[in-house]
GROMACS .gro file of C-alpha atoms in nm:
model
  393
    1UNK     CA    1  15.636  11.738  12.830
    2UNK     CA    2  15.440  11.666  12.514
    3UNK     CA    3  15.136  11.843  12.654
    4UNK     CA    4  15.315  12.177  12.650
    5UNK     CA    5  15.408  12.138  12.286
    6UNK     CA    6  15.056  12.034  12.199
    7UNK     CA    7  14.875  12.302  12.393
    8UNK     CA    8  15.047  12.620  12.518
    9UNK     CA    9  14.695  12.727  12.625
   10UNK     CA   10  14.420  12.506  12.776
   11UNK     CA   11  14.314  12.262  12.507
   12UNK     CA   12  13.982  12.347  12.346
   13UNK     CA   13  13.806  12.286  12.020
   14UNK     CA   14  13.839  12.555  11.756
   15UNK     CA   15  13.510  12.752  11.725
   16UNK     CA   16  13.544  12.723  11.348
   17UNK     CA   17  13.524  12.346  11.374
   18UNK     CA   18  13.197  12.374  11.567
   19UNK     CA   19  13.055  12.610  11.307
   20UNK     CA   20  13.153  12.374  11.029
   21UNK     CA   21  12.910  12.112  11.164
   22UNK     CA   22  13.113  11.823  11.030
   23UNK     CA   23  12.889  11.515  11.043
   24UNK     CA   24  12.966  11.220  11.267
   25UNK     CA   25  13.125  10.937  11.066
   26UNK     CA   26  12.889  10.655  10.974
   27UNK     CA   27  12.973  10.292  11.056
   28UNK     CA   28  13.043  10.245  10.684
   29UNK     CA   29  13.295  10.531  10.693
   30UNK     CA   30  13.475  10.374  10.987
   31UNK     CA   31  13.470  10.027  10.834
   32UNK     CA   32  13.625  10.172  10.516
   33UNK     CA   33  13.904  10.331  10.722
   34UNK     CA   34  13.955  10.006  10.909
   35UNK     CA   35  13.998   9.816  10.582
   36UNK     CA   36  14.270  10.052  10.463
   37UNK     CA   37  14.631   9.981  10.541
   38UNK     CA   38  14.659  10.068  10.909
   39UNK     CA   39  14.698  10.447  10.938
   40UNK     CA   40  14.859  10.409  11.278
   41UNK     CA   41  15.231  10.400  11.330
   42UNK     CA   42  15.237  10.070  11.515
   43UNK     CA   43  15.612  10.082  11.503
   44UNK     CA   44  15.843  10.367  11.595
   45UNK     CA   45  15.855  10.676  11.379
   46UNK     CA   46  16.065  10.635  11.063
   47UNK     CA   47  16.436  10.642  11.123
   48UNK     CA   48  16.563  10.987  11.211
   49UNK     CA   49  16.221  11.138  11.284
   50UNK     CA   50  16.189  11.022  11.642
   51UNK     CA   51  16.560  11.039  11.713
   52UNK     CA   52  16.723  11.268  11.962
   53UNK     CA   53  16.699  11.618  11.808
   54UNK     CA   54  17.066  11.673  11.870
   55UNK     CA   55  17.180  11.379  11.660
   56UNK     CA   56  17.128  11.225  11.318
   57UNK     CA   57  16.997  11.353  10.990
   58UNK     CA   58  16.642  11.486  10.948
   59UNK     CA   59  16.464  11.676  10.670
   60UNK     CA   60  16.279  11.886  10.930
   61UNK     CA   61  16.374  12.204  11.123
   62UNK     CA   62  16.498  12.163  11.480
   63UNK     CA   63  16.167  12.256  11.645
   64UNK     CA   64  15.981  11.997  11.435
   65UNK     CA   65  16.245  11.736  11.520
   66UNK     CA   66  16.204  11.825  11.887
   67UNK     CA   67  15.829  11.775  11.861
   68UNK     CA   68  15.867  11.441  11.681
   69UNK     CA   69  16.121  11.331  11.940
   70UNK     CA   70  15.893  11.418  12.232
   71UNK     CA   71  15.581  11.251  12.097
   72UNK     CA   72  15.781  10.936  12.023
   73UNK     CA   73  15.852  10.904  12.396
   74UNK     CA   74  15.484  10.838  12.479
   75UNK     CA   75  15.411  10.463  12.463
   76UNK     CA   76  15.141  10.347  12.226
   77UNK     CA   77  14.823  10.219  12.388
   78UNK     CA   78  14.682   9.870  12.386
   79UNK     CA   79  14.317   9.826  12.292
   80UNK     CA   80  14.232   9.766  12.658
   81UNK     CA   81  14.411  10.087  12.762
   82UNK     CA   82  14.226  10.282  12.492
   83UNK     CA   83  13.891  10.158  12.620
   84UNK     CA   84  13.978  10.234  12.982
   85UNK     CA   85  14.092  10.588  12.905
   86UNK     CA   86  13.789  10.650  12.683
   87UNK     CA   87  13.562  10.525  12.963
   88UNK     CA   88  13.719  10.772  13.207
   89UNK     CA   89  13.684  11.057  12.958
   90UNK     CA   90  13.315  10.977  12.915
   91UNK     CA   91  13.256  10.949  13.291
   92UNK     CA   92  13.437  11.280  13.338
   93UNK     CA   93  13.213  11.451  13.082
   94UNK     CA   94  12.901  11.317  13.253
   95UNK     CA   95  13.030  11.429  13.595
   96UNK     CA   96  13.112  11.772  13.452
   97UNK     CA   97  12.753  11.812  13.336
   98UNK     CA   98  12.616  11.714  13.678
   99UNK     CA   99  12.861  11.942  13.859
  100UNK     CA  100  12.765  12.237  13.640
  101UNK     CA  101  12.394  12.179  13.703
  102UNK     CA  102  12.441  12.135  14.079
  103UNK     CA  103  12.658  12.447  14.129
  104UNK     CA  104  12.524  12.676  13.858
  105UNK     CA  105  12.882  12.728  13.739
  106UNK     CA  106  12.956  12.753  13.369
  107UNK     CA  107  13.055  12.415  13.224
  108UNK     CA  108  13.331  12.565  13.011
  109UNK     CA  109  13.486  12.754  13.303
  110UNK     CA  110  13.492  12.441  13.521
  111UNK     CA  111  13.657  12.257  13.234
  112UNK     CA  112  13.914  12.534  13.189
  113UNK     CA  113  14.007  12.525  13.559
  114UNK     CA  114  14.052  12.148  13.559
  115UNK     CA  115  14.258  12.151  13.237
  116UNK     CA  116  14.481  12.432  13.360
  117UNK     CA  117  14.550  12.246  13.684
  118UNK     CA  118  14.604  11.916  13.500
  119UNK     CA  119  14.865  12.081  13.276
  120UNK     CA  120  15.035  12.250  13.575
  121UNK     CA  121  14.940  12.610  13.497
  122UNK     CA  122  14.928  12.847  13.792
  123UNK     CA  123  14.813  13.170  13.626
  124UNK     CA  124  14.440  13.193  13.559
  125UNK     CA  125  14.210  13.466  13.431
  126UNK     CA  126  14.018  13.642  13.713
  127UNK     CA  127  13.690  13.482  13.606
  128UNK     CA  128  13.847  13.137  13.591
  129UNK     CA  129  14.027  13.196  13.922
  130UNK     CA  130  13.693  13.278  14.087
  131UNK     CA  131  13.550  12.946  13.968
  132UNK     CA  132  13.862  12.770  14.096
  133UNK     CA  133  13.806  12.923  14.442
  134UNK     CA  134  13.444  12.805  14.449
  135UNK     CA  135  13.544  12.454  14.341
  136UNK     CA  136  13.783  12.430  14.636
  137UNK     CA  137  13.496  12.485  14.879
  138UNK     CA  138  13.255  12.229  14.733
  139UNK     CA  139  13.056  12.011  14.973
  140UNK     CA  140  13.171  11.650  15.001
  141UNK     CA  141  12.887  11.507  14.787
  142UNK     CA  142  12.992  11.727  14.493
  143UNK     CA  143  13.366  11.678  14.531
  144UNK     CA  144  13.330  11.324  14.397
  145UNK     CA  145  13.203  11.473  14.071
  146UNK     CA  146  13.503  11.707  14.061
  147UNK     CA  147  13.730  11.407  14.120
  148UNK     CA  148  13.574  11.226  13.820
  149UNK     CA  149  13.615  11.540  13.606
  150UNK     CA  150  13.984  11.557  13.698
  151UNK     CA  151  14.036  11.187  13.627
  152UNK     CA  152  13.860  11.231  13.295
  153UNK     CA  153  14.086  11.521  13.200
  154UNK     CA  154  14.401  11.324  13.288
  155UNK     CA  155  14.273  11.036  13.073
  156UNK     CA  156  14.186  11.281  12.795
  157UNK     CA  157  14.537  11.429  12.786
  158UNK     CA  158  14.687  11.077  12.795
  159UNK     CA  159  14.469  10.965  12.502
  160UNK     CA  160  14.567  11.275  12.305
  161UNK     CA  161  14.940  11.244  12.376
  162UNK     CA  162  14.948  10.873  12.288
  163UNK     CA  163  14.793  10.941  11.947
  164UNK     CA  164  14.996  11.240  11.830
  165UNK     CA  165  15.201  11.005  11.612
  166UNK     CA  166  14.881  10.912  11.432
  167UNK     CA  167  14.836  11.279  11.342
  168UNK     CA  168  15.191  11.300  11.205
  169UNK     CA  169  15.139  10.983  11.002
  170UNK     CA  170  14.825  11.125  10.839
  171UNK     CA  171  14.961  11.479  10.801
  172UNK     CA  172  15.265  11.354  10.606
  173UNK     CA  173  15.030  11.207  10.344
  174UNK     CA  174  14.880  11.553  10.282
  175UNK     CA  175  15.203  11.748  10.222
  176UNK     CA  176  15.252  11.926   9.892
  177UNK     CA  177  14.898  12.061   9.887
  178UNK     CA  178  14.953  12.416  10.006
  179UNK     CA  179  15.035  12.376  10.375
  180UNK     CA  180  15.366  12.280  10.535
  181UNK     CA  181  15.397  11.978  10.763
  182UNK     CA  182  15.382  12.173  11.089
  183UNK     CA  183  15.057  12.346  10.988
  184UNK     CA  184  14.910  12.012  10.886
  185UNK     CA  185  15.008  11.862  11.222
  186UNK     CA  186  14.850  12.151  11.412
  187UNK     CA  187  14.525  12.116  11.218
  188UNK     CA  188  14.533  11.739  11.261
  189UNK     CA  189  14.577  11.782  11.637
  190UNK     CA  190  14.250  11.977  11.647
  191UNK     CA  191  14.080  11.685  11.478
  192UNK     CA  192  14.237  11.445  11.727
  193UNK     CA  193  14.106  11.653  12.018
  194UNK     CA  194  13.759  11.649  11.867
  195UNK     CA  195  13.782  11.271  11.830
  196UNK     CA  196  13.881  11.226  12.195
  197UNK     CA  197  13.587  11.436  12.310
  198UNK     CA  198  13.333  11.253  12.092
  199UNK     CA  199  13.457  10.894  12.095
  200UNK     CA  200  13.211  10.631  12.220
  201UNK     CA  201  13.410  10.318  12.307
  202UNK     CA  202  13.086  10.118  12.344
  203UNK     CA  203  13.032  10.108  11.966
  204UNK     CA  204  13.322   9.867  11.920
  205UNK     CA  205  13.552  10.067  11.690
  206UNK     CA  206  13.920  10.124  11.765
  207UNK     CA  207  13.997  10.477  11.871
  208UNK     CA  208  14.264  10.515  11.601
  209UNK     CA  209  14.001  10.432  11.336
  210UNK     CA  210  13.758  10.690  11.474
  211UNK     CA  211  14.031  10.950  11.521
  212UNK     CA  212  14.153  10.904  11.163
  213UNK     CA  213  13.816  11.032  11.039
  214UNK     CA  214  13.833  11.352  11.245
  215UNK     CA  215  14.202  11.414  11.176
  216UNK     CA  216  14.142  11.387  10.801
  217UNK     CA  217  13.837  11.613  10.825
  218UNK     CA  218  14.033  11.878  11.011
  219UNK     CA  219  14.332  11.863  10.775
  220UNK     CA  220  14.116  11.864  10.463
  221UNK     CA  221  13.919  12.157  10.597
  222UNK     CA  222  14.240  12.354  10.650
  223UNK     CA  223  14.365  12.269  10.303
  224UNK     CA  224  14.037  12.374  10.144
  225UNK     CA  225  14.035  12.706  10.330
  226UNK     CA  226  14.401  12.802  10.331
  227UNK     CA  227  14.558  12.634  10.030
  228UNK     CA  228  14.310  12.712   9.752
  229UNK     CA  229  14.224  13.031   9.570
  230UNK     CA  230  13.874  12.891   9.508
  231UNK     CA  231  13.750  12.736   9.832
  232UNK     CA  232  13.556  12.413   9.836
  233UNK     CA  233  13.319  12.293  10.109
  234UNK     CA  234  13.475  12.046  10.349
  235UNK     CA  235  13.236  11.772  10.241
  236UNK     CA  236  13.355  11.816   9.881
  237UNK     CA  237  13.721  11.797   9.985
  238UNK     CA  238  13.645  11.470  10.167
  239UNK     CA  239  13.458  11.343   9.859
  240UNK     CA  240  13.756  11.430   9.639
  241UNK     CA  241  13.993  11.247   9.874
  242UNK     CA  242  13.767  10.941   9.883
  243UNK     CA  243  13.754  10.950   9.503
  244UNK     CA  244  14.133  10.959   9.482
  245UNK     CA  245  14.158  10.663   9.721
  246UNK     CA  246  13.917  10.462   9.506
  247UNK     CA  247  14.112  10.550   9.190
  248UNK     CA  248  14.439  10.452   9.359
  249UNK     CA  249  14.301  10.122   9.490
  250UNK     CA  250  14.143  10.032   9.155
  251UNK     CA  251  14.465  10.118   8.976
  252UNK     CA  252  14.651   9.879   9.206
  253UNK     CA  253  14.399   9.601   9.145
  254UNK     CA  254  14.369   9.649   8.768
  255UNK     CA  255  14.737   9.740   8.703
  256UNK     CA  256  14.615  10.032   8.492
  257UNK     CA  257  14.430  10.360   8.527
  258UNK     CA  258  14.059  10.285   8.591
  259UNK     CA  259  13.791  10.431   8.366
  260UNK     CA  260  13.536  10.680   8.506
  261UNK     CA  261  13.269  10.410   8.472
  262UNK     CA  262  13.472  10.167   8.685
  263UNK     CA  263  13.533  10.432   8.948
  264UNK     CA  264  13.163  10.526   8.957
  265UNK     CA  265  13.060  10.166   9.026
  266UNK     CA  266  13.282  10.156   9.335
  267UNK     CA  267  13.178  10.503   9.456
  268UNK     CA  268  12.809  10.406   9.483
  269UNK     CA  269  12.468  10.398   9.317
  270UNK     CA  270  12.434  10.776   9.292
  271UNK     CA  271  12.758  10.803   9.093
  272UNK     CA  272  12.812  10.786   8.719
  273UNK     CA  273  13.107  10.858   8.491
  274UNK     CA  274  12.997  11.218   8.441
  275UNK     CA  275  12.993  11.288   8.814
  276UNK     CA  276  13.338  11.129   8.855
  277UNK     CA  277  13.482  11.362   8.591
  278UNK     CA  278  13.301  11.662   8.739
  279UNK     CA  279  13.433  11.603   9.092
  280UNK     CA  280  13.784  11.543   8.956
  281UNK     CA  281  13.765  11.882   8.786
  282UNK     CA  282  13.703  12.041   9.129
  283UNK     CA  283  14.029  11.890   9.253
  284UNK     CA  284  14.244  12.097   9.019
  285UNK     CA  285  14.452  12.338   9.225
  286UNK     CA  286  14.424  12.703   9.129
  287UNK     CA  287  14.662  12.994   9.165
  288UNK     CA  288  14.599  13.363   9.130
  289UNK     CA  289  14.705  13.512   8.796
  290UNK     CA  290  14.791  13.834   8.980
  291UNK     CA  291  15.074  13.687   9.190
  292UNK     CA  292  15.382  13.910   9.134
  293UNK     CA  293  15.677  13.746   8.959
  294UNK     CA  294  16.031  13.876   9.002
  295UNK     CA  295  16.187  14.122   9.242
  296UNK     CA  296  16.039  14.433   9.081
  297UNK     CA  297  15.682  14.296   9.122
  298UNK     CA  298  15.588  14.463   8.792
  299UNK     CA  299  15.520  14.136   8.614
  300UNK     CA  300  15.246  13.894   8.710
  301UNK     CA  301  15.206  13.519   8.683
  302UNK     CA  302  14.926  13.562   8.429
  303UNK     CA  303  15.165  13.742   8.191
  304UNK     CA  304  15.356  13.418   8.144
  305UNK     CA  305  15.059  13.188   8.076
  306UNK     CA  306  15.060  13.083   7.709
  307UNK     CA  307  14.743  13.116   7.503
  308UNK     CA  308  14.656  12.750   7.455
  309UNK     CA  309  14.388  12.840   7.200
  310UNK     CA  310  14.644  12.963   6.947
  311UNK     CA  311  14.911  12.737   6.796
  312UNK     CA  312  15.276  12.791   6.873
  313UNK     CA  313  15.512  12.909   6.597
  314UNK     CA  314  15.643  12.550   6.572
  315UNK     CA  315  15.289  12.414   6.536
  316UNK     CA  316  15.208  12.669   6.267
  317UNK     CA  317  15.519  12.569   6.075
  318UNK     CA  318  15.429  12.199   6.094
  319UNK     CA  319  15.071  12.270   5.991
  320UNK     CA  320  15.189  12.469   5.692
  321UNK     CA  321  15.422  12.188   5.579
  322UNK     CA  322  15.154  11.923   5.635
  323UNK     CA  323  14.898  12.124   5.439
  324UNK     CA  324  15.141  12.146   5.148
  325UNK     CA  325  15.199  11.767   5.158
  326UNK     CA  326  14.824  11.702   5.166
  327UNK     CA  327  14.769  11.930   4.867
  328UNK     CA  328  15.038  11.741   4.676
  329UNK     CA  329  14.862  11.414   4.759
  330UNK     CA  330  14.526  11.554   4.647
  331UNK     CA  331  14.675  11.624   4.303
  332UNK     CA  332  14.667  11.247   4.244
  333UNK     CA  333  14.287  11.243   4.286
  334UNK     CA  334  14.023  11.348   4.037
  335UNK     CA  335  13.895  11.703   4.076
  336UNK     CA  336  13.566  11.582   4.226
  337UNK     CA  337  13.738  11.342   4.468
  338UNK     CA  338  13.974  11.618   4.586
  339UNK     CA  339  13.682  11.858   4.631
  340UNK     CA  340  13.491  11.601   4.840
  341UNK     CA  341  13.794  11.549   5.070
  342UNK     CA  342  13.850  11.924   5.109
  343UNK     CA  343  13.484  11.984   5.199
  344UNK     CA  344  13.443  11.681   5.425
  345UNK     CA  345  13.757  11.749   5.634
  346UNK     CA  346  13.763  12.129   5.621
  347UNK     CA  347  14.099  12.148   5.445
  348UNK     CA  348  14.010  12.474   5.275
  349UNK     CA  349  13.826  12.671   5.542
  350UNK     CA  350  13.852  12.461   5.861
  351UNK     CA  351  13.481  12.367   5.852
  352UNK     CA  352  13.409  11.992   5.842
  353UNK     CA  353  13.084  11.906   5.658
  354UNK     CA  354  12.843  11.614   5.663
  355UNK     CA  355  12.773  11.393   5.362
  356UNK     CA  356  12.444  11.575   5.308
  357UNK     CA  357  12.608  11.918   5.317
  358UNK     CA  358  12.875  11.816   5.066
  359UNK     CA  359  12.604  11.665   4.841
  360UNK     CA  360  12.406  11.988   4.849
  361UNK     CA  361  12.713  12.191   4.749
  362UNK     CA  362  12.807  11.957   4.462
  363UNK     CA  363  12.445  11.878   4.368
  364UNK     CA  364  12.493  11.504   4.406
  365UNK     CA  365  12.337  11.245   4.638
  366UNK     CA  366  12.461  11.162   4.987
  367UNK     CA  367  12.546  10.808   4.873
  368UNK     CA  368  12.749  10.941   4.581
  369UNK     CA  369  12.950  11.161   4.819
  370UNK     CA  370  13.018  10.858   5.041
  371UNK     CA  371  13.142  10.656   4.741
  372UNK     CA  372  13.372  10.935   4.623
  373UNK     CA  373  13.513  10.982   4.975
  374UNK     CA  374  13.577  10.611   5.018
  375UNK     CA  375  13.753  10.588   4.682
  376UNK     CA  376  13.965  10.896   4.751
  377UNK     CA  377  14.071  10.776   5.095
  378UNK     CA  378  14.171  10.439   4.951
  379UNK     CA  379  14.398  10.615   4.700
  380UNK     CA  380  14.551  10.833   4.971
  381UNK     CA  381  14.604  10.538   5.203
  382UNK     CA  382  14.758  10.295   4.958
  383UNK     CA  383  14.898  10.516   4.682
  384UNK     CA  384  15.269  10.559   4.622
  385UNK     CA  385  15.258  10.900   4.794
  386UNK     CA  386  15.103  10.763   5.116
  387UNK     CA  387  15.441  10.718   5.293
  388UNK     CA  388  15.495  11.091   5.317
  389UNK     CA  389  15.159  11.136   5.490
  390UNK     CA  390  15.212  10.843   5.728
  391UNK     CA  391  15.508  11.022   5.879
  392UNK     CA  392  15.270  11.290   6.011
  393UNK     CA  393  15.053  11.056   6.217
   0.00000   0.00000   0.00000
């Protein structure tokens, strides 16, 4: 059964997710997801992924293939079936609250008993077993609440199982970012469970749209915590992903890479080009410089990082040759013209100077410096020796 693969223990929300206090998606967030290319696998899984694990080619290990095969056996839901299951889940949650208040039993323990029985588990913790015994002796007027709780849990597991392919579809788009596919699927399943428990069918959104938000949040949170040396808040990871989607969509529309200004206009009023570039800088993946390299573990990754601030031997050789060619070209200028070019462009000491600074050094006016520079550049650009310099552009 898919349920056993999904949840070897009674399904519950990770405490870390509760502590993260991820905000509920806004209607605008859900509309944006709905306008994307459908995230749901409306058709069967891609060829080979949902096939019998004993046959065919697959890029995944056997246990992943088994999982993909099992989840592909659960039929996808129609919109009407989604609404009906979501209604039962909601009624079950309301009945659970009433049952807890009427009996004084802990809400979580009642839930654990019902989930364990729904998934066919016979062994219970002593505390949970005690609650199970008390539930069996409920008066008739309270048993109807227990019945609704059980129906809600069955609907909950059905809604989860029927949407596991949605998790796989989203998880595959996040590979190559520090976590393998199975880890991404497991994190996405937590988001799916959260979506099932919070979904309000009365607001008119498809469940797959709502679940996509929570699955992405859960996966992005895992990536930010487990796949980065420098951790980013979950909200920033989601912002980065939204930014990448905008850049991708604009690139498709414009047939070129969009400018930061164009991206900022789509992102919203509180965005400008500077913020776009700043957030993109946060997206750069980092790696520890102290990671051992080689079998002896005596060398570290940082030992092999080149010093980008110093030129390579090849660059130094080219610079030396170019400097010699420039000096030859300057010989065709007057002494004053050559001096102006050397001072203006830092050819002698690497310090570029303004017109005023050159004028002060040569004791001539700013305008005179400009005239000499213009005349010298014209000679260099159109003189018979210009071809040698053009080859260095």
